[in-house]
Amino acid sequence: MLTAVIVYLSVLVLIGTRRSRQVKTGDDFLVAGRTLPARVLVFTLLATWIGSGSLFAGAGLGYREGFPALWQSAGAWAGIALVYFLAPRVRRIAQYTVPDILELRYGPAARILGTVTTVLAYGTIAAYQFRGGGRLLSLITGLDPDTGALVTAAACILFTALAGMLSIAYLDVGNGLLMTLAVMLGVGFLIGEGGGLAASFAALRPEQVSVFGALGPQAAFALFLPTMFLLLGEANMYQKFFSARDERAARLAVVGWIGGTIVVETLIEATGIFGSLAVTGLSVEHSEEIVLRVATDVMPPMLGVLLVCGAAAIIVSTANSFLLTPSTNLIRDVYQRFINPAATDRQVVLYTRLVVVAVGALGYIAGSFFPTILAMALWAYTMYGAGITPALLGALIWKRATRAGGVASILVGMVTTLGWEIAGLARAAPDGTAAYPFGWQTAYPALALSIATLIVVSLATPPPTQSEVDLQAPAAPR
């Protein structure tokens, strides 16, 4: 299994090296020269979204809670369905980043706040991809998980820095196919070993096949809402829509993406659910490794190798995108916008590569501050979903949203997420489980206050100009 993973990572670096020679301009590196067809967009969107949050947090939740764990995935499905109506307009705007859109509507302060929020959230998401890679290498080699995370981080950083979006998008076609095939075979094997579908369902506890199960409605929607709001404002998604060949390609890609996401996420969580029948007694932390334990301890070697390689594809493809996006934000939305507007294509590409290394290093360090991958995922989802998404959707679909309302919404969402999480961790249980004020998970106050602030402040301030509503004001120099 180790050999297969090493070969896979080596192929990534070789492809990145080859593709790096095709990068001639900033557009090539940041948005693949705006040339991606729908068939490529489908797989790069799928491979970006399906990451360690699904492979470890989702499958681990499935192991513990059963099918109610799908509430977290369902947030993404709902978000993608809504994105279908936004994709053509986003491509028509033809910018580079989400903060580009925020500044068109709300001014420079929104760009800066949007960049800070994205770097915090996406750096954390990249960090738990590294952590997931560390667990994978630990299980198949006995390597210390922290050392494994460092190896994963180095491989992902090197690949992303070499070729940017141009290489990531096309490599994700292979990653998407590999992960889909691997989890399909994994679930099929577990069901077969369990005596068939009916027998496998019958062996589950009643709460594992109910609507909310032991989670209850409040916890279920605390999983659903951050995921949906992250998806609706997901910067990787918008950057890839900006990379689309045209509006039609962007819309067609969303149709394939929602189908692929429903299938792959359900299969990953089903691996955790049916894996709970084959591998029993795992702790909360170790339950997040259930997909890998199924591959190494339950499945035949050939199938196990394929599932491990599929897991590696899931981790690496997501890490690449979540390294590139915040790095693009820092260069495009800070350096090129405010420090050196006349930056050349060569400078943009070089400095973005350097920032990829810096963001990756900070992400690796940040991975040690959370007890589980699920905790990291929910914090990052809420930070971005509450800090960015309400203001972004207001910019795209609400004509009455104003500069003051958008900026205030971003700030309130970001500060509430930080404050509520700090308060919860300060009163955490011995096992690290946060004890939030009033028993409400962070998603509820952060989203509610961000949305309310956008509406109230916008209605209390003068309406925006027509150019702001149409998103036609000049953005950063290209």
PDB file of C-alpha atoms in Angstrom, residues 60-321:
ATOM      1  CA  GLY A  60     -16.419   8.940  11.390  1.00  0.00           C
ATOM      2  CA  LEU A  61     -19.762  10.552  12.131  1.00  0.00           C
ATOM      3  CA  GLY A  62     -21.414   7.809  10.082  1.00  0.00           C
ATOM      4  CA  TYR A  63     -19.587   5.195  12.142  1.00  0.00           C
ATOM      5  CA  ARG A  64     -20.924   6.710  15.370  1.00  0.00           C
ATOM      6  CA  GLU A  65     -24.364   7.981  14.358  1.00  0.00           C
ATOM      7  CA  GLY A  66     -25.413   6.058  11.230  1.00  0.00           C
ATOM      8  CA  PHE A  67     -27.353   7.612   8.350  1.00  0.00           C
ATOM      9  CA  PRO A  68     -28.275  10.805  10.303  1.00  0.00           C
ATOM     10  CA  ALA A  69     -24.647  11.794   9.593  1.00  0.00           C
ATOM     11  CA  LEU A  70     -25.835  12.600   6.066  1.00  0.00           C
ATOM     12  CA  TRP A  71     -27.274  15.864   7.408  1.00  0.00           C
ATOM     13  CA  GLN A  72     -23.795  17.353   7.033  1.00  0.00           C
ATOM     14  CA  SER A  73     -23.518  16.208   3.410  1.00  0.00           C
ATOM     15  CA  ALA A  74     -27.090  17.305   2.664  1.00  0.00           C
ATOM     16  CA  GLY A  75     -26.057  20.891   3.384  1.00  0.00           C
ATOM     17  CA  ALA A  76     -23.690  20.666   0.412  1.00  0.00           C
ATOM     18  CA  TRP A  77     -26.365  19.142  -1.815  1.00  0.00           C
ATOM     19  CA  ALA A  78     -28.774  21.971  -1.044  1.00  0.00           C
ATOM     20  CA  GLY A  79     -26.043  24.541  -1.591  1.00  0.00           C
ATOM     21  CA  ILE A  80     -25.063  23.122  -4.983  1.00  0.00           C
ATOM     22  CA  ALA A  81     -28.705  23.093  -6.101  1.00  0.00           C
ATOM     23  CA  LEU A  82     -28.912  26.820  -5.340  1.00  0.00           C
ATOM     24  CA  VAL A  83     -25.548  27.464  -6.992  1.00  0.00           C
ATOM     25  CA  TYR A  84     -27.026  26.237 -10.294  1.00  0.00           C
ATOM     26  CA  PHE A  85     -28.817  29.578 -10.623  1.00  0.00           C
ATOM     27  CA  LEU A  86     -25.723  31.616  -9.695  1.00  0.00           C
ATOM     28  CA  ALA A  87     -23.080  29.920 -11.863  1.00  0.00           C
ATOM     29  CA  PRO A  88     -23.777  31.725 -15.194  1.00  0.00           C
ATOM     30  CA  ARG A  89     -23.762  35.167 -13.605  1.00  0.00           C
ATOM     31  CA  VAL A  90     -20.559  34.434 -11.716  1.00  0.00           C
ATOM     32  CA  ARG A  91     -18.827  33.402 -14.949  1.00  0.00           C
ATOM     33  CA  ARG A  92     -20.198  36.481 -16.709  1.00  0.00           C
ATOM     34  CA  ILE A  93     -18.588  38.738 -14.104  1.00  0.00           C
ATOM     35  CA  ALA A  94     -15.233  37.133 -15.098  1.00  0.00           C
ATOM     36  CA  GLN A  95     -13.195  38.115 -12.063  1.00  0.00           C
ATOM     37  CA  TYR A  96     -10.575  36.050 -10.203  1.00  0.00           C
ATOM     38  CA  THR A  97     -11.636  35.761  -6.542  1.00  0.00           C
ATOM     39  CA  VAL A  98     -14.623  36.159  -4.230  1.00  0.00           C
ATOM     40  CA  PRO A  99     -13.095  39.338  -2.694  1.00  0.00           C
ATOM     41  CA  ASP A 100     -13.119  40.778  -6.240  1.00  0.00           C
ATOM     42  CA  ILE A 101     -16.917  40.475  -6.190  1.00  0.00           C
ATOM     43  CA  LEU A 102     -17.138  41.842  -2.652  1.00  0.00           C
ATOM     44  CA  GLU A 103     -15.216  44.969  -3.611  1.00  0.00           C
ATOM     45  CA  LEU A 104     -17.308  45.557  -6.726  1.00  0.00           C
ATOM     46  CA  ARG A 105     -20.369  45.815  -4.475  1.00  0.00           C
ATOM     47  CA  TYR A 106     -19.084  46.893  -1.067  1.00  0.00           C
ATOM     48  CA  GLY A 107     -15.726  48.631  -1.582  1.00  0.00           C
ATOM     49  CA  PRO A 108     -12.079  47.974  -0.583  1.00  0.00           C
ATOM     50  CA  ALA A 109     -12.822  47.256   3.108  1.00  0.00           C
ATOM     51  CA  ALA A 110     -14.959  44.278   2.082  1.00  0.00           C
ATOM     52  CA  ARG A 111     -12.120  42.951  -0.086  1.00  0.00           C
ATOM     53  CA  ILE A 112      -9.684  43.062   2.833  1.00  0.00           C
ATOM     54  CA  LEU A 113     -12.096  41.487   5.339  1.00  0.00           C
ATOM     55  CA  GLY A 114     -13.072  38.846   2.795  1.00  0.00           C
ATOM     56  CA  THR A 115      -9.419  37.963   2.230  1.00  0.00           C
ATOM     57  CA  VAL A 116      -8.717  37.656   5.968  1.00  0.00           C
ATOM     58  CA  THR A 117     -11.751  35.427   6.472  1.00  0.00           C
ATOM     59  CA  THR A 118     -10.834  33.220   3.513  1.00  0.00           C
ATOM     60  CA  VAL A 119      -7.242  32.773   4.646  1.00  0.00           C
ATOM     61  CA  LEU A 120      -8.351  31.802   8.183  1.00  0.00           C
ATOM     62  CA  ALA A 121     -11.004  29.347   7.013  1.00  0.00           C
ATOM     63  CA  TYR A 122      -9.202  27.838   4.041  1.00  0.00           C
ATOM     64  CA  GLY A 123      -5.873  27.576   5.834  1.00  0.00           C
ATOM     65  CA  THR A 124      -7.695  25.465   8.426  1.00  0.00           C
ATOM     66  CA  ILE A 125      -9.291  23.287   5.738  1.00  0.00           C
ATOM     67  CA  ALA A 126      -5.886  22.714   4.115  1.00  0.00           C
ATOM     68  CA  ALA A 127      -4.537  21.866   7.573  1.00  0.00           C
ATOM     69  CA  TYR A 128      -6.946  19.028   8.147  1.00  0.00           C
ATOM     70  CA  GLN A 129      -6.131  17.592   4.727  1.00  0.00           C
ATOM     71  CA  PHE A 130      -2.525  17.351   5.950  1.00  0.00           C
ATOM     72  CA  ARG A 131      -3.727  15.809   9.188  1.00  0.00           C
ATOM     73  CA  GLY A 132      -5.810  13.295   7.261  1.00  0.00           C
ATOM     74  CA  GLY A 133      -2.788  12.401   5.141  1.00  0.00           C
ATOM     75  CA  GLY A 134      -0.804  11.882   8.325  1.00  0.00           C
ATOM     76  CA  ARG A 135      -3.383   9.400   9.578  1.00  0.00           C
ATOM     77  CA  LEU A 136      -3.357   7.571   6.252  1.00  0.00           C
ATOM     78  CA  LEU A 137       0.428   7.190   6.277  1.00  0.00           C
ATOM     79  CA  SER A 138       0.365   6.208   9.952  1.00  0.00           C
ATOM     80  CA  LEU A 139      -2.069   3.361   9.355  1.00  0.00           C
ATOM     81  CA  ILE A 140      -0.280   1.884   6.349  1.00  0.00           C
ATOM     82  CA  THR A 141       3.330   2.409   7.496  1.00  0.00           C
ATOM     83  CA  GLY A 142       3.314   2.923  11.271  1.00  0.00           C
ATOM     84  CA  LEU A 143       4.768   6.397  10.713  1.00  0.00           C
ATOM     85  CA  ASP A 144       4.041   8.956  13.423  1.00  0.00           C
ATOM     86  CA  PRO A 145       0.874  10.882  12.366  1.00  0.00           C
ATOM     87  CA  ASP A 146       2.583  14.261  12.783  1.00  0.00           C
ATOM     88  CA  THR A 147       5.453  13.163  10.555  1.00  0.00           C
ATOM     89  CA  GLY A 148       2.933  11.783   8.064  1.00  0.00           C
ATOM     90  CA  ALA A 149       1.126  15.116   8.083  1.00  0.00           C
ATOM     91  CA  LEU A 150       4.423  16.868   7.339  1.00  0.00           C
ATOM     92  CA  VAL A 151       5.091  14.543   4.379  1.00  0.00           C
ATOM     93  CA  THR A 152       1.559  15.155   3.060  1.00  0.00           C
ATOM     94  CA  ALA A 153       1.935  18.904   3.475  1.00  0.00           C
ATOM     95  CA  ALA A 154       5.262  18.925   1.618  1.00  0.00           C
ATOM     96  CA  ALA A 155       3.842  16.944  -1.337  1.00  0.00           C
ATOM     97  CA  CYS A 156       0.694  19.094  -1.601  1.00  0.00           C
ATOM     98  CA  ILE A 157       2.581  22.374  -1.279  1.00  0.00           C
ATOM     99  CA  LEU A 158       5.133  21.358  -3.906  1.00  0.00           C
ATOM    100  CA  PHE A 159       2.500  20.252  -6.406  1.00  0.00           C
ATOM    101  CA  THR A 160       0.268  23.317  -5.925  1.00  0.00           C
ATOM    102  CA  ALA A 161       3.174  25.744  -6.175  1.00  0.00           C
ATOM    103  CA  LEU A 162       4.399  24.213  -9.419  1.00  0.00           C
ATOM    104  CA  ALA A 163       1.431  24.590 -11.743  1.00  0.00           C
ATOM    105  CA  GLY A 164      -1.599  26.210 -10.070  1.00  0.00           C
ATOM    106  CA  MET A 165      -5.132  25.896 -11.449  1.00  0.00           C
ATOM    107  CA  LEU A 166      -4.061  24.732 -14.917  1.00  0.00           C
ATOM    108  CA  SER A 167      -2.646  21.497 -13.541  1.00  0.00           C
ATOM    109  CA  ILE A 168      -5.022  21.006 -10.599  1.00  0.00           C
ATOM    110  CA  ALA A 169      -8.133  21.060 -12.780  1.00  0.00           C
ATOM    111  CA  TYR A 170      -6.973  18.431 -15.267  1.00  0.00           C
ATOM    112  CA  LEU A 171      -5.418  16.166 -12.646  1.00  0.00           C
ATOM    113  CA  ASP A 172      -8.703  16.238 -10.744  1.00  0.00           C
ATOM    114  CA  VAL A 173     -10.355  14.339 -13.601  1.00  0.00           C
ATOM    115  CA  GLY A 174      -8.269  11.316 -12.639  1.00  0.00           C
ATOM    116  CA  ASN A 175      -8.690  11.981  -8.919  1.00  0.00           C
ATOM    117  CA  GLY A 176     -12.466  12.200  -9.258  1.00  0.00           C
ATOM    118  CA  LEU A 177     -12.723   8.944 -11.192  1.00  0.00           C
ATOM    119  CA  LEU A 178     -10.382   7.154  -8.768  1.00  0.00           C
ATOM    120  CA  MET A 179     -12.206   8.252  -5.605  1.00  0.00           C
ATOM    121  CA  THR A 180     -15.614   7.350  -7.060  1.00  0.00           C
ATOM    122  CA  LEU A 181     -14.546   3.855  -8.125  1.00  0.00           C
ATOM    123  CA  ALA A 182     -12.727   3.197  -4.838  1.00  0.00           C
ATOM    124  CA  VAL A 183     -15.638   4.027  -2.511  1.00  0.00           C
ATOM    125  CA  MET A 184     -18.131   2.170  -4.725  1.00  0.00           C
ATOM    126  CA  LEU A 185     -16.051  -0.994  -4.426  1.00  0.00           C
ATOM    127  CA  GLY A 186     -15.563  -0.423  -0.690  1.00  0.00           C
ATOM    128  CA  VAL A 187     -19.269  -0.164   0.084  1.00  0.00           C
ATOM    129  CA  GLY A 188     -20.071  -3.063  -2.223  1.00  0.00           C
ATOM    130  CA  PHE A 189     -17.562  -5.277  -0.424  1.00  0.00           C
ATOM    131  CA  LEU A 190     -18.882  -4.370   3.050  1.00  0.00           C
ATOM    132  CA  ILE A 191     -22.491  -5.033   2.034  1.00  0.00           C
ATOM    133  CA  GLY A 192     -21.479  -8.356   0.498  1.00  0.00           C
ATOM    134  CA  GLU A 193     -19.609  -9.359   3.650  1.00  0.00           C
ATOM    135  CA  GLY A 194     -22.657  -8.383   5.700  1.00  0.00           C
ATOM    136  CA  GLY A 195     -24.890 -10.821   3.832  1.00  0.00           C
ATOM    137  CA  GLY A 196     -26.457  -8.359   1.413  1.00  0.00           C
ATOM    138  CA  LEU A 197     -28.164  -4.982   1.649  1.00  0.00           C
ATOM    139  CA  ALA A 198     -31.182  -6.116   3.672  1.00  0.00           C
ATOM    140  CA  ALA A 199     -29.066  -8.031   6.189  1.00  0.00           C
ATOM    141  CA  SER A 200     -26.617  -5.125   6.569  1.00  0.00           C
ATOM    142  CA  PHE A 201     -29.432  -2.652   7.294  1.00  0.00           C
ATOM    143  CA  ALA A 202     -31.039  -5.089   9.736  1.00  0.00           C
ATOM    144  CA  ALA A 203     -27.775  -5.310  11.698  1.00  0.00           C
ATOM    145  CA  LEU A 204     -27.708  -1.540  12.361  1.00  0.00           C
ATOM    146  CA  ARG A 205     -29.194  -0.018  15.500  1.00  0.00           C
ATOM    147  CA  PRO A 206     -32.641   1.612  15.046  1.00  0.00           C
ATOM    148  CA  GLU A 207     -31.290   5.126  15.647  1.00  0.00           C
ATOM    149  CA  GLN A 208     -28.690   4.580  12.907  1.00  0.00           C
ATOM    150  CA  VAL A 209     -31.418   4.362  10.259  1.00  0.00           C
ATOM    151  CA  SER A 210     -33.711   7.130  11.581  1.00  0.00           C
ATOM    152  CA  VAL A 211     -33.987  10.750  10.414  1.00  0.00           C
ATOM    153  CA  PHE A 212     -32.139  12.486  13.263  1.00  0.00           C
ATOM    154  CA  GLY A 213     -30.997   9.550  15.387  1.00  0.00           C
ATOM    155  CA  ALA A 214     -29.080  10.301  18.556  1.00  0.00           C
ATOM    156  CA  LEU A 215     -28.020  13.658  17.096  1.00  0.00           C
ATOM    157  CA  GLY A 216     -31.412  15.311  17.467  1.00  0.00           C
ATOM    158  CA  PRO A 217     -32.702  18.156  15.266  1.00  0.00           C
ATOM    159  CA  GLN A 218     -30.532  20.904  16.778  1.00  0.00           C
ATOM    160  CA  ALA A 219     -27.225  19.080  16.221  1.00  0.00           C
ATOM    161  CA  ALA A 220     -28.367  17.863  12.784  1.00  0.00           C
ATOM    162  CA  PHE A 221     -29.069  21.396  11.553  1.00  0.00           C
ATOM    163  CA  ALA A 222     -25.832  22.589  13.166  1.00  0.00           C
ATOM    164  CA  LEU A 223     -24.158  20.206  10.698  1.00  0.00           C
ATOM    165  CA  PHE A 224     -26.400  21.154   7.771  1.00  0.00           C
ATOM    166  CA  LEU A 225     -26.251  24.958   7.950  1.00  0.00           C
ATOM    167  CA  PRO A 226     -22.467  25.594   8.053  1.00  0.00           C
ATOM    168  CA  THR A 227     -21.957  23.172   5.168  1.00  0.00           C
ATOM    169  CA  MET A 228     -24.670  24.784   3.043  1.00  0.00           C
ATOM    170  CA  PHE A 229     -23.474  28.331   3.689  1.00  0.00           C
ATOM    171  CA  LEU A 230     -19.836  27.402   3.046  1.00  0.00           C
ATOM    172  CA  LEU A 231     -20.852  25.820  -0.253  1.00  0.00           C
ATOM    173  CA  LEU A 232     -22.922  28.827  -1.342  1.00  0.00           C
ATOM    174  CA  GLY A 233     -19.929  31.124  -0.932  1.00  0.00           C
ATOM    175  CA  GLU A 234     -17.181  28.578  -1.601  1.00  0.00           C
ATOM    176  CA  ALA A 235     -14.248  30.487  -3.063  1.00  0.00           C
ATOM    177  CA  ASN A 236     -12.738  27.476  -4.849  1.00  0.00           C
ATOM    178  CA  MET A 237     -16.039  26.989  -6.647  1.00  0.00           C
ATOM    179  CA  TYR A 238     -16.201  30.626  -7.771  1.00  0.00           C
ATOM    180  CA  GLN A 239     -12.568  30.569  -8.869  1.00  0.00           C
ATOM    181  CA  LYS A 240     -13.319  27.497 -10.979  1.00  0.00           C
ATOM    182  CA  PHE A 241     -16.407  29.138 -12.446  1.00  0.00           C
ATOM    183  CA  PHE A 242     -14.131  32.032 -13.391  1.00  0.00           C
ATOM    184  CA  SER A 243     -11.934  29.383 -15.084  1.00  0.00           C
ATOM    185  CA  ALA A 244     -14.832  28.041 -17.181  1.00  0.00           C
ATOM    186  CA  ARG A 245     -14.797  28.339 -20.949  1.00  0.00           C
ATOM    187  CA  ASP A 246     -18.171  30.115 -20.915  1.00  0.00           C
ATOM    188  CA  GLU A 247     -21.439  30.494 -18.969  1.00  0.00           C
ATOM    189  CA  ARG A 248     -22.940  27.318 -20.447  1.00  0.00           C
ATOM    190  CA  ALA A 249     -19.951  25.246 -19.291  1.00  0.00           C
ATOM    191  CA  ALA A 250     -20.324  26.620 -15.768  1.00  0.00           C
ATOM    192  CA  ARG A 251     -24.015  25.712 -15.565  1.00  0.00           C
ATOM    193  CA  LEU A 252     -23.581  22.234 -17.076  1.00  0.00           C
ATOM    194  CA  ALA A 253     -20.780  21.526 -14.619  1.00  0.00           C
ATOM    195  CA  VAL A 254     -23.068  22.209 -11.661  1.00  0.00           C
ATOM    196  CA  VAL A 255     -25.539  19.564 -12.870  1.00  0.00           C
ATOM    197  CA  GLY A 256     -22.853  16.889 -12.970  1.00  0.00           C
ATOM    198  CA  TRP A 257     -21.319  18.128  -9.722  1.00  0.00           C
ATOM    199  CA  ILE A 258     -24.452  17.725  -7.621  1.00  0.00           C
ATOM    200  CA  GLY A 259     -25.006  14.185  -8.897  1.00  0.00           C
ATOM    201  CA  GLY A 260     -21.397  13.211  -8.256  1.00  0.00           C
ATOM    202  CA  THR A 261     -21.373  14.776  -4.787  1.00  0.00           C
ATOM    203  CA  ILE A 262     -24.535  12.991  -3.677  1.00  0.00           C
ATOM    204  CA  VAL A 263     -23.171   9.641  -4.857  1.00  0.00           C
ATOM    205  CA  VAL A 264     -19.621   9.940  -3.514  1.00  0.00           C
ATOM    206  CA  GLU A 265     -20.466  11.506  -0.135  1.00  0.00           C
ATOM    207  CA  THR A 266     -23.222   8.958   0.499  1.00  0.00           C
ATOM    208  CA  LEU A 267     -20.826   6.128  -0.356  1.00  0.00           C
ATOM    209  CA  ILE A 268     -18.098   7.502   1.925  1.00  0.00           C
ATOM    210  CA  GLU A 269     -20.463   7.792   4.872  1.00  0.00           C
ATOM    211  CA  ALA A 270     -21.941   4.392   4.054  1.00  0.00           C
ATOM    212  CA  THR A 271     -18.407   3.002   4.330  1.00  0.00           C
ATOM    213  CA  GLY A 272     -18.304   4.372   7.865  1.00  0.00           C
ATOM    214  CA  ILE A 273     -21.804   3.126   8.679  1.00  0.00           C
ATOM    215  CA  PHE A 274     -21.375  -0.435   7.418  1.00  0.00           C
ATOM    216  CA  GLY A 275     -17.759  -0.396   8.554  1.00  0.00           C
ATOM    217  CA  SER A 276     -19.072  -0.063  12.123  1.00  0.00           C
ATOM    218  CA  LEU A 277     -20.352  -3.652  11.762  1.00  0.00           C
ATOM    219  CA  ALA A 278     -16.938  -4.958  10.697  1.00  0.00           C
ATOM    220  CA  VAL A 279     -14.663  -2.869  12.957  1.00  0.00           C
ATOM    221  CA  THR A 280     -16.127  -2.302  16.416  1.00  0.00           C
ATOM    222  CA  GLY A 281     -15.187  -0.361  19.527  1.00  0.00           C
ATOM    223  CA  LEU A 282     -13.378   2.629  18.013  1.00  0.00           C
ATOM    224  CA  SER A 283     -13.101   5.858  20.015  1.00  0.00           C
ATOM    225  CA  VAL A 284     -14.367   9.177  18.654  1.00  0.00           C
ATOM    226  CA  GLU A 285     -10.905  10.084  17.371  1.00  0.00           C
ATOM    227  CA  HIS A 286     -10.129   6.682  15.877  1.00  0.00           C
ATOM    228  CA  SER A 287     -13.594   6.365  14.345  1.00  0.00           C
ATOM    229  CA  GLU A 288     -12.507   9.080  11.897  1.00  0.00           C
ATOM    230  CA  GLU A 289     -10.072   6.519  10.461  1.00  0.00           C
ATOM    231  CA  ILE A 290     -12.787   3.968   9.648  1.00  0.00           C
ATOM    232  CA  VAL A 291     -12.430   4.166   5.839  1.00  0.00           C
ATOM    233  CA  LEU A 292      -8.702   3.525   6.099  1.00  0.00           C
ATOM    234  CA  ARG A 293      -9.202   0.745   8.663  1.00  0.00           C
ATOM    235  CA  VAL A 294     -11.669  -0.924   6.318  1.00  0.00           C
ATOM    236  CA  ALA A 295      -9.039  -0.733   3.561  1.00  0.00           C
ATOM    237  CA  THR A 296      -6.190  -2.109   5.687  1.00  0.00           C
ATOM    238  CA  ASP A 297      -7.997  -4.553   8.015  1.00  0.00           C
ATOM    239  CA  VAL A 298     -11.143  -5.755   6.253  1.00  0.00           C
ATOM    240  CA  MET A 299     -10.826  -5.689   2.469  1.00  0.00           C
ATOM    241  CA  PRO A 300      -8.661  -7.993   0.336  1.00  0.00           C
ATOM    242  CA  PRO A 301      -5.229  -6.460  -0.444  1.00  0.00           C
ATOM    243  CA  MET A 302      -5.996  -5.487  -4.050  1.00  0.00           C
ATOM    244  CA  LEU A 303      -9.244  -3.732  -3.183  1.00  0.00           C
ATOM    245  CA  GLY A 304      -7.658  -2.233  -0.081  1.00  0.00           C
ATOM    246  CA  VAL A 305      -4.856  -0.674  -2.140  1.00  0.00           C
ATOM    247  CA  LEU A 306      -7.413   0.900  -4.462  1.00  0.00           C
ATOM    248  CA  LEU A 307      -9.376   2.359  -1.535  1.00  0.00           C
ATOM    249  CA  VAL A 308      -6.194   3.728   0.058  1.00  0.00           C
ATOM    250  CA  CYS A 309      -5.204   5.357  -3.248  1.00  0.00           C
ATOM    251  CA  GLY A 310      -8.740   6.757  -3.530  1.00  0.00           C
ATOM    252  CA  ALA A 311      -8.344   8.190  -0.023  1.00  0.00           C
ATOM    253  CA  ALA A 312      -5.021   9.761  -1.035  1.00  0.00           C
ATOM    254  CA  ALA A 313      -6.695  11.296  -4.094  1.00  0.00           C
ATOM    255  CA  ILE A 314      -9.440  12.755  -1.886  1.00  0.00           C
ATOM    256  CA  ILE A 315      -6.939  14.310   0.508  1.00  0.00           C
ATOM    257  CA  VAL A 316      -4.457  15.688  -2.018  1.00  0.00           C
ATOM    258  CA  SER A 317      -6.955  17.095  -4.521  1.00  0.00           C
ATOM    259  CA  THR A 318      -8.741  19.081  -1.817  1.00  0.00           C
ATOM    260  CA  ALA A 319      -5.528  20.282  -0.181  1.00  0.00           C
ATOM    261  CA  ASN A 320      -4.289  21.613  -3.522  1.00  0.00           C
ATOM    262  CA  SER A 321      -7.347  23.784  -4.095  1.00  0.00           C
TER     263      SER A 321
END
